[in-house]
Coordinates of C-alpha atoms and ligand atoms in Angstrom, one line a residue:
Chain A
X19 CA -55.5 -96.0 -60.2
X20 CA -52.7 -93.8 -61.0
X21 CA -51.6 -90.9 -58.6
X22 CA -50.8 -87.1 -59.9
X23 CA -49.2 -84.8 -57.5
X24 CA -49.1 -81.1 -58.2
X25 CA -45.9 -79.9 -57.1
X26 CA -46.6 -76.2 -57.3
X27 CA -49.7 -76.3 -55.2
X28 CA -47.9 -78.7 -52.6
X29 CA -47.4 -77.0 -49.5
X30 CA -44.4 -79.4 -48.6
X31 CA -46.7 -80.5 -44.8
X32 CA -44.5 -83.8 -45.2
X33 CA -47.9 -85.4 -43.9
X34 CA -48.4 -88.1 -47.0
X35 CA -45.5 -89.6 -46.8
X36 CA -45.7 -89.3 -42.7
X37 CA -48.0 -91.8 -43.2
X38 CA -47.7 -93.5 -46.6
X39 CA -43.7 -93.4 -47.1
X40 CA -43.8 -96.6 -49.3
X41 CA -45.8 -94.3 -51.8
X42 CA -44.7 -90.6 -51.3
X43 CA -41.3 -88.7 -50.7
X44 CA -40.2 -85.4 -49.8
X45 CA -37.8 -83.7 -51.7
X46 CA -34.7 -82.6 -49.6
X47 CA -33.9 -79.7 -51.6
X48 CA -37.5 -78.1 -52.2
X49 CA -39.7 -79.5 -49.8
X50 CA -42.3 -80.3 -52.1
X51 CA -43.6 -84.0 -52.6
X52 CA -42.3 -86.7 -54.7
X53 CA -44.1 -89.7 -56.2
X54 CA -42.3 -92.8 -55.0
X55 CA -45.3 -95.5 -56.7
X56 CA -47.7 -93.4 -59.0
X57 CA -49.9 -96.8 -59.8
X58 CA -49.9 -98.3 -56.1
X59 CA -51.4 -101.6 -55.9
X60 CA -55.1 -102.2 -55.7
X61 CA -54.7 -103.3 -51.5
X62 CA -52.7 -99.7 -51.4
X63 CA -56.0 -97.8 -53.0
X64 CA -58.0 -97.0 -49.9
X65 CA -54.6 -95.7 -47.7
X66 CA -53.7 -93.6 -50.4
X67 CA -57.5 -92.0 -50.9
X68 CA -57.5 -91.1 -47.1
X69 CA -54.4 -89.1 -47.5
X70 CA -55.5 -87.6 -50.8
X71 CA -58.5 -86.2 -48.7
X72 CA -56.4 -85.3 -45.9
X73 CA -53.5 -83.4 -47.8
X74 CA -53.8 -79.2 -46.5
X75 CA -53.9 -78.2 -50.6
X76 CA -55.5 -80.9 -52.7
X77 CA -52.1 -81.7 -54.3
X78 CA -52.7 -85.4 -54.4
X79 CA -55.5 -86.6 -56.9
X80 CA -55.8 -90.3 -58.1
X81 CA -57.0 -90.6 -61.8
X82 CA -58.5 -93.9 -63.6
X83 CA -55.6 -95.7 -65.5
X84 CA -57.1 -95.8 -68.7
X85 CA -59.3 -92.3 -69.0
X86 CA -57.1 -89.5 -69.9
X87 CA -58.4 -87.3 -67.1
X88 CA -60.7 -88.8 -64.7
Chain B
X23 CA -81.8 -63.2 -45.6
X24 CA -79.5 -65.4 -43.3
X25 CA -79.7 -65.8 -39.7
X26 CA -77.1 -64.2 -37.7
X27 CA -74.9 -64.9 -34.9
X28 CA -75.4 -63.1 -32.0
X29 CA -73.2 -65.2 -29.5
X30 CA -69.3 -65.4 -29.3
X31 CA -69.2 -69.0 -29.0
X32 CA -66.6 -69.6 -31.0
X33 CA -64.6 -67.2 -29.5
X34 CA -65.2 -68.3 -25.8
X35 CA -64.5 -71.6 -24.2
X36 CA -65.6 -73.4 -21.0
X37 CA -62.0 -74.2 -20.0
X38 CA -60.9 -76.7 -23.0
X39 CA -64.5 -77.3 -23.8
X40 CA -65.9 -75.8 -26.8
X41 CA -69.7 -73.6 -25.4
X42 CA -72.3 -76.2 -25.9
X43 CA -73.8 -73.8 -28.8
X44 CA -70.9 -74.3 -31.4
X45 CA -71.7 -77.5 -32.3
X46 CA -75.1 -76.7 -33.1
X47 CA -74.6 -73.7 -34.7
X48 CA -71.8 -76.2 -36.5
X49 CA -75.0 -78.7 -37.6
X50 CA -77.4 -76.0 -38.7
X51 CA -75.5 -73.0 -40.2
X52 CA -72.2 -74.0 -41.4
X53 CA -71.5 -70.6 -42.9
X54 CA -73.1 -67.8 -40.7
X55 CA -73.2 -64.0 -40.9
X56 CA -72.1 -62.9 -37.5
X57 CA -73.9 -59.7 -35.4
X58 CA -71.5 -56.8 -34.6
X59 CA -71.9 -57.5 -31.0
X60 CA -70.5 -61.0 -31.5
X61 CA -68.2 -60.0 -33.9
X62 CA -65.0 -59.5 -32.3
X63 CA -62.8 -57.5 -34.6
X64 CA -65.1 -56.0 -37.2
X65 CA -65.3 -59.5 -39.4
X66 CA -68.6 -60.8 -41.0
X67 CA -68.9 -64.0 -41.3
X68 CA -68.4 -67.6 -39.3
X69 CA -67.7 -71.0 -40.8
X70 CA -68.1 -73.8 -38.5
X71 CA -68.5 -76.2 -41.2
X72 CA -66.1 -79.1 -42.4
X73 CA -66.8 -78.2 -45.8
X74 CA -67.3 -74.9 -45.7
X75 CA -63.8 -74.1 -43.7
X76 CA -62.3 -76.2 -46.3
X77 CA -63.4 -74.5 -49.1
X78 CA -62.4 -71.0 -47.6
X79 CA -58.9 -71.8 -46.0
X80 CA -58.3 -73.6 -49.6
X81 CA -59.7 -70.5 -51.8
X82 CA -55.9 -68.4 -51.9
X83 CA -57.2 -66.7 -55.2
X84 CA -60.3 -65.4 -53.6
X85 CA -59.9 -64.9 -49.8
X86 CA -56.9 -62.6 -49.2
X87 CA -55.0 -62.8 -46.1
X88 CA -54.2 -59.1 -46.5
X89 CA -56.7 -56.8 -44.6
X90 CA -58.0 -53.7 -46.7
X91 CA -56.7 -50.3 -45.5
X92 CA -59.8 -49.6 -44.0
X93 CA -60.2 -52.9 -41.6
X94 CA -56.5 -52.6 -40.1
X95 CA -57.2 -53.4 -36.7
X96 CA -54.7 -54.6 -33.6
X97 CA -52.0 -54.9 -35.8
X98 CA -49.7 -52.5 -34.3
X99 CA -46.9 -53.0 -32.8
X100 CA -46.9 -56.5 -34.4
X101 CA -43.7 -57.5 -37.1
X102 CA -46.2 -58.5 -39.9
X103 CA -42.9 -58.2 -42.7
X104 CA -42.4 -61.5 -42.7
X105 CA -45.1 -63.1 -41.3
X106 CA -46.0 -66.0 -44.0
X107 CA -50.2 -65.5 -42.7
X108 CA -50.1 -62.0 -43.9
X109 CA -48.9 -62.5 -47.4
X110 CA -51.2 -63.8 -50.6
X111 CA -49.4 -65.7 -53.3
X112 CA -47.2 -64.9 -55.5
X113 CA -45.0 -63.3 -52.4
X114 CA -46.0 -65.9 -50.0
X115 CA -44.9 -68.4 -52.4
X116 CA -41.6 -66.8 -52.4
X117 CA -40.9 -66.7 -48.6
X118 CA -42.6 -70.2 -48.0
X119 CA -40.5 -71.7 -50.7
X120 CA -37.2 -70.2 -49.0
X121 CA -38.4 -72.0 -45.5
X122 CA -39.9 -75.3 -46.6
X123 CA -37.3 -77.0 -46.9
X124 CA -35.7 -76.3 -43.4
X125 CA -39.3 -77.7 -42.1
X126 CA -39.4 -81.3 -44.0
X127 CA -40.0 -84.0 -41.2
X128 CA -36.8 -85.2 -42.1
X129 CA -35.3 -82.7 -41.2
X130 CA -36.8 -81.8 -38.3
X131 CA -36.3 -85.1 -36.8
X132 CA -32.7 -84.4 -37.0
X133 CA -33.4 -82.1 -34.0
X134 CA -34.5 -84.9 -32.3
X135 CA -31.4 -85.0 -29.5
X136 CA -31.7 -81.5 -29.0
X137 CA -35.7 -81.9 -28.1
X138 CA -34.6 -84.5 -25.7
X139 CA -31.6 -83.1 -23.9
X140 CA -33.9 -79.7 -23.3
X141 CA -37.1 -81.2 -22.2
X142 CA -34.6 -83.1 -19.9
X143 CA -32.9 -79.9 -18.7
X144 CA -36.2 -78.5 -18.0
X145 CA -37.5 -81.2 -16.0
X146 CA -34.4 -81.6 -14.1
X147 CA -34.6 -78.3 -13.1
X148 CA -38.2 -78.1 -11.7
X149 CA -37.6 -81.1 -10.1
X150 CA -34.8 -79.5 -8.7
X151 CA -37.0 -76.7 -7.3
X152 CA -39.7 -79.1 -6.0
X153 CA -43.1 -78.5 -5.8
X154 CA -45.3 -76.2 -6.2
X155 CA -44.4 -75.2 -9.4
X156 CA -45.8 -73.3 -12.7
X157 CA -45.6 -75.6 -15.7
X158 CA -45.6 -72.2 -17.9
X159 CA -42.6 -70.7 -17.1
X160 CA -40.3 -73.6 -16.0
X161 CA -41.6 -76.3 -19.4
X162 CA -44.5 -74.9 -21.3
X163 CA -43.1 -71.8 -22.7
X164 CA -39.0 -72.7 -22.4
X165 CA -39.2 -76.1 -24.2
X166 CA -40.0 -74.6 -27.7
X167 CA -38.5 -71.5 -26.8
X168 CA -34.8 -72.9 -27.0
X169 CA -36.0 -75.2 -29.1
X170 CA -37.2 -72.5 -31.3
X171 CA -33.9 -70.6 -30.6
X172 CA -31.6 -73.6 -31.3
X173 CA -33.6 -74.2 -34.7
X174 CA -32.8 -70.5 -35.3
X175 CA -29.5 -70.4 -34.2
X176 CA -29.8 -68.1 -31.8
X177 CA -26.5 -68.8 -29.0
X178 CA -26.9 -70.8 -26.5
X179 CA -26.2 -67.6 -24.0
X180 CA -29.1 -65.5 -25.3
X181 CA -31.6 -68.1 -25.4
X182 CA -32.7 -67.7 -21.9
X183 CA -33.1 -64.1 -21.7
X184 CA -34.5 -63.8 -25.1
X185 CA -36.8 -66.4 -24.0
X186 CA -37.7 -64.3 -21.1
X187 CA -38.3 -61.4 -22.9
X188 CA -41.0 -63.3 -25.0
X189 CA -42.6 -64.9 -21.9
X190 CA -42.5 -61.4 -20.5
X191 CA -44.9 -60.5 -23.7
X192 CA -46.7 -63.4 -23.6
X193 CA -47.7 -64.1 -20.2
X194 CA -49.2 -61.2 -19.3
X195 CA -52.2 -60.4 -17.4
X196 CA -55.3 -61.5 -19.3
X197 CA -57.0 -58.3 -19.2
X198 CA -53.5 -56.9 -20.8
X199 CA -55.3 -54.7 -23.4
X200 CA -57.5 -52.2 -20.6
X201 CA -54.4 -51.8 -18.6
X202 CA -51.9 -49.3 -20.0
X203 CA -49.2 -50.2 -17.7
X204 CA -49.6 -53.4 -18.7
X205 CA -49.3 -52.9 -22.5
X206 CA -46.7 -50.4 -22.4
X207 CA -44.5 -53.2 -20.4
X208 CA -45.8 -55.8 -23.3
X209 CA -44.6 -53.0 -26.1
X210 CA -41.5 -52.5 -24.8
X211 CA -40.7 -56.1 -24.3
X212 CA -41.7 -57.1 -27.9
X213 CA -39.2 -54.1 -29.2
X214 CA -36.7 -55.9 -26.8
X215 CA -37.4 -59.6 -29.0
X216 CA -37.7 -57.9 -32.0
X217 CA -33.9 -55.9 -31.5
X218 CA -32.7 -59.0 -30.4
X219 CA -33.7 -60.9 -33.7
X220 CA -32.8 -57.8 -35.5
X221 CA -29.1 -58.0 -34.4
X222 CA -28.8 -61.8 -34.7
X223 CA -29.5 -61.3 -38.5
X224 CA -26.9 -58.7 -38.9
X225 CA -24.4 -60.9 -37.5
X226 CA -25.3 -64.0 -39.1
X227 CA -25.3 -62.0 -42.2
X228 CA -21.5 -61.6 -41.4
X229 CA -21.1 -65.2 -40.2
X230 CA -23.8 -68.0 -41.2
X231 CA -23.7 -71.2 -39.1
X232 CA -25.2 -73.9 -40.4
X233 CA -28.5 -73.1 -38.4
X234 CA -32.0 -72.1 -40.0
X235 CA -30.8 -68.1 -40.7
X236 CA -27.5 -69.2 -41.8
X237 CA -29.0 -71.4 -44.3
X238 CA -31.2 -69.1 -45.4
X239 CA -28.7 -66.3 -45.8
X240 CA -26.4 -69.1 -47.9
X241 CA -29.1 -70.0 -50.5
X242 CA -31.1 -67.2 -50.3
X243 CA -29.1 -64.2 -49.2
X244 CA -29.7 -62.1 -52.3
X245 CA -33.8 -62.3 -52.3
X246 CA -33.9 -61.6 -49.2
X247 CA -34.0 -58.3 -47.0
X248 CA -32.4 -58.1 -43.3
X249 CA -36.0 -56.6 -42.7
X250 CA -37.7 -59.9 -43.9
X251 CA -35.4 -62.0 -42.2
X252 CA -35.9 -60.2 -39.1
X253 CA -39.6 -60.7 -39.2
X254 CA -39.2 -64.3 -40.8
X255 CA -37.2 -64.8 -37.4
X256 CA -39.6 -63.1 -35.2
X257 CA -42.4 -64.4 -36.6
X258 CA -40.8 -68.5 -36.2
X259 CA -39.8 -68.0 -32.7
X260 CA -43.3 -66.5 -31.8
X261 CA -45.6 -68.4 -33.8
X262 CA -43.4 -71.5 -32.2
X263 CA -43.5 -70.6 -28.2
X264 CA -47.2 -69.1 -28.6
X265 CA -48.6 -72.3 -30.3
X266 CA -46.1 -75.1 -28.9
X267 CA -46.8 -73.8 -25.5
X268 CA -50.1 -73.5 -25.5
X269 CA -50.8 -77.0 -26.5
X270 CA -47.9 -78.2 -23.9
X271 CA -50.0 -76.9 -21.0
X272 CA -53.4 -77.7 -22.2
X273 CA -52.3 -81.2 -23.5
X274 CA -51.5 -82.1 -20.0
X275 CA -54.4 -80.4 -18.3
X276 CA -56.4 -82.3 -20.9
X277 CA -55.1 -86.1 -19.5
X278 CA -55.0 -84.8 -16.1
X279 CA -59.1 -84.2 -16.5
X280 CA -59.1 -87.5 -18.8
X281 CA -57.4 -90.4 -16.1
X282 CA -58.1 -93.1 -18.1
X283 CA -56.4 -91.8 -21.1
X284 CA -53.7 -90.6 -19.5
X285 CA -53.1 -94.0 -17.8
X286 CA -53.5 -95.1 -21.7
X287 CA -51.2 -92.7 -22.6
X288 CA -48.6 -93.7 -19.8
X289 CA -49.3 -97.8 -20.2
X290 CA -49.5 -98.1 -24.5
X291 CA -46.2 -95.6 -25.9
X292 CA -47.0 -97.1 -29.2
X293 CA -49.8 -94.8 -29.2
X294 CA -47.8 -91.3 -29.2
X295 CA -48.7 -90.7 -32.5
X296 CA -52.3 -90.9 -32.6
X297 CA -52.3 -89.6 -29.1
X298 CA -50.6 -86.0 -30.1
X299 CA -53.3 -86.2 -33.0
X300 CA -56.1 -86.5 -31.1
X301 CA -54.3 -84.2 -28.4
X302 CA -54.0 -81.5 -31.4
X303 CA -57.8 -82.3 -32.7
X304 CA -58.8 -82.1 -28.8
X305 CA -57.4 -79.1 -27.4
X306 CA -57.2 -77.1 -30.9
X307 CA -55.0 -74.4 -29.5
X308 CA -55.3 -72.1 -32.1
X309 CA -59.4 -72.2 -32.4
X310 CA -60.0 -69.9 -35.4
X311 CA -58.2 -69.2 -38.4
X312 CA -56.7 -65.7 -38.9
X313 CA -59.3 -63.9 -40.9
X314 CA -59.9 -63.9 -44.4
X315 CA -60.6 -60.9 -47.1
X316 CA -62.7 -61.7 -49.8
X317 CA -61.4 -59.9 -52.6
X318 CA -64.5 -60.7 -54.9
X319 CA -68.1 -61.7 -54.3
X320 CA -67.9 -66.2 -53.5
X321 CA -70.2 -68.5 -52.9
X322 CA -69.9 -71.0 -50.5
X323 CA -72.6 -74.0 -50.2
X324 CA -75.5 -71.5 -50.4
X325 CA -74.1 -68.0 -49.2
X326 CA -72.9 -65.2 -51.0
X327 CA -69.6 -63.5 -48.8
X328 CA -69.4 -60.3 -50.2
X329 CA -66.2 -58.4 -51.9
X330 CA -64.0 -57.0 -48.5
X331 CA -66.2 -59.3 -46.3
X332 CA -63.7 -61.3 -43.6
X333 CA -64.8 -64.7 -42.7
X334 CA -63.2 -66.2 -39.7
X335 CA -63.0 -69.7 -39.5
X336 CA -63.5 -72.3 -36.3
X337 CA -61.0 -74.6 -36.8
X338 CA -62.1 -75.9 -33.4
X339 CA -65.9 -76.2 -34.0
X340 CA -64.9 -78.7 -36.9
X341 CA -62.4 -80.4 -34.9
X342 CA -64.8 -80.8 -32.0
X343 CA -67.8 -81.4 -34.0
X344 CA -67.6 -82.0 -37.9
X345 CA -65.4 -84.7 -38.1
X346 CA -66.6 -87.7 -39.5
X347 CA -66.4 -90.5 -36.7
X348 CA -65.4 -88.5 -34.2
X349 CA -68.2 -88.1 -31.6
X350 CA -67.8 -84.6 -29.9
X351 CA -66.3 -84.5 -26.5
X352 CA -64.8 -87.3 -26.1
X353 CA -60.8 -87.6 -25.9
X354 CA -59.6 -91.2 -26.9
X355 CA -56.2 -91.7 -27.9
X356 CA -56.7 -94.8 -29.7
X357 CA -58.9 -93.3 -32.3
X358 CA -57.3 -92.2 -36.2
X359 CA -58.0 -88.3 -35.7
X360 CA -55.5 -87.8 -38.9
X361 CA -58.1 -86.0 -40.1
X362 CA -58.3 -82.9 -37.9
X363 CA -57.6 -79.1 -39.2
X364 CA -55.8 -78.0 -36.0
X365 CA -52.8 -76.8 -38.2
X366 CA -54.8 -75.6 -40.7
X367 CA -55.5 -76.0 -44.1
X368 CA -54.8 -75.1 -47.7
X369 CA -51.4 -73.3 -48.7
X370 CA -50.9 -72.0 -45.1
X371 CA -51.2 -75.5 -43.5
X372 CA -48.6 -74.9 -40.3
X373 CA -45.0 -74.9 -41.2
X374 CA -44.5 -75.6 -38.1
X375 CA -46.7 -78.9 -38.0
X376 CA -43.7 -81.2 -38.0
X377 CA -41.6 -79.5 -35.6
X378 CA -44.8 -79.1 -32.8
X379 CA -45.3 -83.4 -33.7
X380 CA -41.4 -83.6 -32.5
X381 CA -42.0 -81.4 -29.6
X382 CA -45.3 -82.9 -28.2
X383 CA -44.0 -86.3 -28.6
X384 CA -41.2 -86.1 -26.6
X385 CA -42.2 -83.7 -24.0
X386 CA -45.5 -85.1 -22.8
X387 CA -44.6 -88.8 -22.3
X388 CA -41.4 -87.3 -20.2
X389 CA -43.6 -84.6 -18.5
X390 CA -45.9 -87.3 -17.2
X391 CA -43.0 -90.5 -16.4
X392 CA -40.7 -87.4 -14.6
X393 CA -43.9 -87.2 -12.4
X394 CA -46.2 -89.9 -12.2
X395 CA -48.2 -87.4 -9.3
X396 CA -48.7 -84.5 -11.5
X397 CA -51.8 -83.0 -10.3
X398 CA -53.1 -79.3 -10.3
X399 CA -53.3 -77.2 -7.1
X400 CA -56.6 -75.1 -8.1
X401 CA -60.1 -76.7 -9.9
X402 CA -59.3 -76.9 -13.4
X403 CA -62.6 -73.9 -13.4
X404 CA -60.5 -71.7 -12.0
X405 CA -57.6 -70.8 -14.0
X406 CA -57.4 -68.3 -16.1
X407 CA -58.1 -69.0 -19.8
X408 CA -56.9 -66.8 -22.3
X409 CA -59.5 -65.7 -24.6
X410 CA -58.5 -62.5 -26.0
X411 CA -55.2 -64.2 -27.9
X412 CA -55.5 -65.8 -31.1
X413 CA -54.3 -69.0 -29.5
X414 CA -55.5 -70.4 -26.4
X415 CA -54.1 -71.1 -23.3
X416 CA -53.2 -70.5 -19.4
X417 CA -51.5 -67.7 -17.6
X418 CA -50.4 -70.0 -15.4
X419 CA -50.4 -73.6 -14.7
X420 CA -50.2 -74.4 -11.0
X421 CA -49.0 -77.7 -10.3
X422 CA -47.7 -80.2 -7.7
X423 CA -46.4 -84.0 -7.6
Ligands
HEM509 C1 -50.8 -69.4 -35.7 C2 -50.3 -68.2 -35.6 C3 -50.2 -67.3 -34.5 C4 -50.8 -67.2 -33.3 C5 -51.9 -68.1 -32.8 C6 -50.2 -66.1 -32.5 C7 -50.6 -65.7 -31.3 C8 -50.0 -64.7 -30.6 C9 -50.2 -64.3 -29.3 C10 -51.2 -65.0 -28.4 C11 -49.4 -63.2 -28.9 C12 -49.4 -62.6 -27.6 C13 -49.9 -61.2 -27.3 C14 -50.7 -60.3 -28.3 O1 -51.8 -60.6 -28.6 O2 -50.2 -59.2 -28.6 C15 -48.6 -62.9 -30.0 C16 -47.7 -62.0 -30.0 C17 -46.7 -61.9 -31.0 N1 -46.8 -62.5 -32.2 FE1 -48.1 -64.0 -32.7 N2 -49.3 -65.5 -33.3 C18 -49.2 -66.2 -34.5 C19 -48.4 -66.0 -35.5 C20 -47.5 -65.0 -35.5 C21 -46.8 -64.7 -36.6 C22 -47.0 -65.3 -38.0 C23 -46.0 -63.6 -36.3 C24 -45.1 -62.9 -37.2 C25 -44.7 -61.8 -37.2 C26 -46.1 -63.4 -34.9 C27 -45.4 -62.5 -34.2 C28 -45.7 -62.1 -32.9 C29 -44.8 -61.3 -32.1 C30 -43.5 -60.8 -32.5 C31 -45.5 -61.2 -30.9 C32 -45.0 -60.5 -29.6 C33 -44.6 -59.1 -29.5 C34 -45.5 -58.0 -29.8 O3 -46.7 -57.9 -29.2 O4 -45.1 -57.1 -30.6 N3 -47.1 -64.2 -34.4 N4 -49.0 -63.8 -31.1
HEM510 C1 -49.1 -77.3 -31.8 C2 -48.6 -76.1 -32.2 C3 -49.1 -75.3 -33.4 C4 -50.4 -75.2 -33.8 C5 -51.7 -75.7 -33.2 C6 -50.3 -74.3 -35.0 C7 -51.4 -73.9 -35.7 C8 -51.3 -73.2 -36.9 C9 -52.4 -72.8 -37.7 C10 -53.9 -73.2 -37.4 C11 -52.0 -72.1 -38.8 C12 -52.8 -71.6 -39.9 C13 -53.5 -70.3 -39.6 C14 -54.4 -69.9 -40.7 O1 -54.3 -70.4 -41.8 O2 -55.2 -69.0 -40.4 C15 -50.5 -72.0 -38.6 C16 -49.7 -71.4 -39.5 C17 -48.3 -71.2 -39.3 N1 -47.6 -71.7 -38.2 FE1 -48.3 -72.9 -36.8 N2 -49.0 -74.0 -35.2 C18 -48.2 -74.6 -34.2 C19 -46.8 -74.5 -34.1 C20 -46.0 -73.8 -34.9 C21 -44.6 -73.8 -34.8 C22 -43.7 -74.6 -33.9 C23 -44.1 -72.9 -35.8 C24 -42.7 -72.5 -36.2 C25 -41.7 -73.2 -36.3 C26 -45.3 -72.4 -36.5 C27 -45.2 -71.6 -37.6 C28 -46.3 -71.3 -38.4 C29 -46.2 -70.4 -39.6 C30 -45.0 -69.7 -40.1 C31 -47.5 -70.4 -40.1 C32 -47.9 -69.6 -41.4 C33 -47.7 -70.5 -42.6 C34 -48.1 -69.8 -43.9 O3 -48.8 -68.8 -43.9 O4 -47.6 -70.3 -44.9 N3 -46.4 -73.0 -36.0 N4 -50.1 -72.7 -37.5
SF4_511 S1 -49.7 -83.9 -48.0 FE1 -50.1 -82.6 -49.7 S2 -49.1 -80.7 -49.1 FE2 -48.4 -82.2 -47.7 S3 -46.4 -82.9 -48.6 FE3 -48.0 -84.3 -49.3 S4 -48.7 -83.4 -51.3 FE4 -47.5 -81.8 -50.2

């Protein structure tokens, strides 16, 4: 699984990496997310789908690995 | 045709309680047309749905937050320059990229000491006092008021009287809006904040400190007007008391009716986090969304919202009752309620969600351990809810220990 983040649509909530901070940052100067792992391990897959679903503006989407858009 | 609403039930509460009806009308119409005589300021429609408030509060191309010239209602007297919930994209964009940064929860926990050393001030002084006291004006309202006016950078000095005129607007009688006396007092002391803030940018424009208006003024200065500054100000220092204090007086009142989670919340500290989540999820201080214009005809599930229709949406019916797992009316603090909507959703998700987290965190555990007797003087029935605000909350909170 690889993780895309949409910087533009981000609305900088600091709330994934509140509680995933091994895979997402913050940047200091914008605000706006920053991808720390983009292929997190399989054991990291679930964590990372309940923040997807729980992020205020859909920002973070996981795609397959191999499919070019999934 | 759809059914419509005819009640105000998401507009009334039994006390923290959510009326009985919203979370059926939550099961069986998610989306519903609302009746004029439930509707409170002219707006059509009601989403009580998980799904269906999602789709809405995420919809910024389609649902404007700017009301039409012909549904401008209430707002006056109100700064609305500045005011992040009444701009669309791209100009919301602009303003919220200006502030983001400022809000980051790395840089909010930087404001951690402050928190502490004025939650402490405010508890020493009401136990100073002794009991009886009012928890609104002596730690509901003043905690994020200087937080709010340290974050700002508004002096030290000012802070208390500029905190008094904004608890002089806020804390007025309930039935504020029948009473002329009453309003012209509230008028005049929101003109008083709104001067206040209005100088302070002046002079930081002259001299920016290294607090949130001098930072602004530093990277921003030039794309930014003393009028939008003065609202952004306004707006941060409002939004911040309003919604920070309403949650640090029903918080409490909600552990004082819940004494085994508040004997929980005293015995396990490891569980402050999840305990201010489900706290936030619990209470949901600020039960419906502002409204929302559609600017073109959308559907949502199997409803058509018509072009200049405003949907309002209960942010409180799907924290009480949509959330999956989360069995309606119970409050337990051990429970992941991560996924409530009580800051919102979508590109105006709180700004403020970090700095309220800091606040609640510190301030409840010390409200509590300063006094392990906390108890109300009146039935928690009897005091006075505020219903007709956009945020909920007490006049007063009459307390002893
Ligand atoms: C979640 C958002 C907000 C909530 C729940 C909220 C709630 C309230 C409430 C309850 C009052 C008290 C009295 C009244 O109804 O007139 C009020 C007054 C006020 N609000 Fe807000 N507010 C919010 C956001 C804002 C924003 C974004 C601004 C930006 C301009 C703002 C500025 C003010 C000001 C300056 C007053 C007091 C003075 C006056 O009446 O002119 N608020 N608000
Ligand atoms: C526990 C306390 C708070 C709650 C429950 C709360 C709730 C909310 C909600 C529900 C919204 C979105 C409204 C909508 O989309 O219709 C919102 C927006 C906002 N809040 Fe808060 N809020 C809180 C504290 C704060 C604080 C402390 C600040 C200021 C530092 C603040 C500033 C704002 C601003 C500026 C917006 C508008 C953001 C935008 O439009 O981009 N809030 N808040
Ligand atoms: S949760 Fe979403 S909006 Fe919030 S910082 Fe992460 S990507 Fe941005």
């Amino acid at each position: 699984m690889e993780i895309r983040v949409d910087r533009e649509r981000c609305a900088g909530s600091s709330l994934c990496l509140s509680y995933l901070p091994e895979v997402f940052d913050q940047s200091d100067d914008d605000g706006k997310v920053l991808l720390r792992t983009p292929v997190p391990g399989a054991d990291m897959e679930e964590a990372v789908r309940g923040v997807a679903a729980r992020c205020p503006t859909g920002a973070i989407t996981l795609h397959a690995r191999d499919a070019q858009d999934a | 045709m759809a059914k419509r609403l005819k009640t105000a039930a998401h507009t009334r509460r039994n006390g923290i309680e959510p009326l009985p009806e919203l979370a059926s009308i939550s099961a069986q119409t998610p989306l519903v047309r609302v009746d004029a005589e439930g509707s409170f300021s002219g707006w059509h429609w009601l989403a009580t749905g998980l799904d269906e408030v999602r789709a809405i509060l995420s919809d910024d191309h389609r649902f404007s937050m700017i009301p039409p010239p012909t549904q401008m209602h209430g707002a006056a007297g109100r700064v609305e320059i500045g005011n992040l919930l009444r701009y669309d994209p791209p100009e919301h964009t602009r303003l919220r990229k200006m502030l983001v940064p400022e809000f980051t929860v790395r840089r909010i926990r930087r404001l951690e000491p402050f928190v502490t050393e004025i939650v402490t001030d405010c508890l020493d002084a009401l136990e100073l006092a002794g009991p009886p006291a009012d928890l609104m004006p002596t730690f509901a309202l003043p905690v994020p008021g200087l937080v709010g006016c340290a974050l700002l950078g508004v002096p030290r000095d000012d802070a208390a009287d500029l905190a008094r005129h904004f608890i002089s607007t806020s804390a007025a009688a309930t039935d504020h809006r029948t009473d002329p006396r009453e309003r012209e007092r509230m008028r005049a002391a929101g003109n008083a904040f709104v001067t206040y803030i209005r100088r302070l940018v002046r002079q930081k424009r002259r001299d920016p400190g290294d607090d949130l208006l001098g930072m602004l003024i530093r990277e921003h200065g030039a794309d930014v007007t003393d009028e939008e500054l003065t609202g952004i100000a306004a707006t941060l220092l409002g939004s911040s008391i309003e919604n920070v204090g309403g949650m640090l007086a029903l918080a409490p009142l909600a552990l004082l009716q819940h004494p085994d989670q508040l004997a929980l919340f005293l015995d396990r500290p490891e569980l402050i986090d999840q305990a201010v989540e489900e706290l936030l999820r619990y209470v949901s201080s600020v039960p419906n969304s502002i409204p929302r214009y559609a600017t073109t005809d959308v559907r949502v599930g199997d409803q058509v919202i018509r072009t200049g229709e405003v949907v309002m949406c209960s942010l409180l019916a799907v924290n009480r009752a949509q959330l999956p797992g989360v069995p309606q009316d119970t409050l337990d603090i051990t429970r992941d309620s991560s996924g409530h909507i009580a800051f919102g959703h979508g590109i105006h998700h709180c700004l403020g969600a970090s700095l309220s987290r800091l606040e609640l965190r510190i301030a409840l555990p010390a409200l509590f351990r300063r006094f392990p007797g906390l108890r109300l003087t009146v039935p928690a029935e009897q005091l006075r809810y505020r219903t007709w605000t956009p945020n909920y909350g007490v006049d007063v909170l009459p307390v002893v220990w």
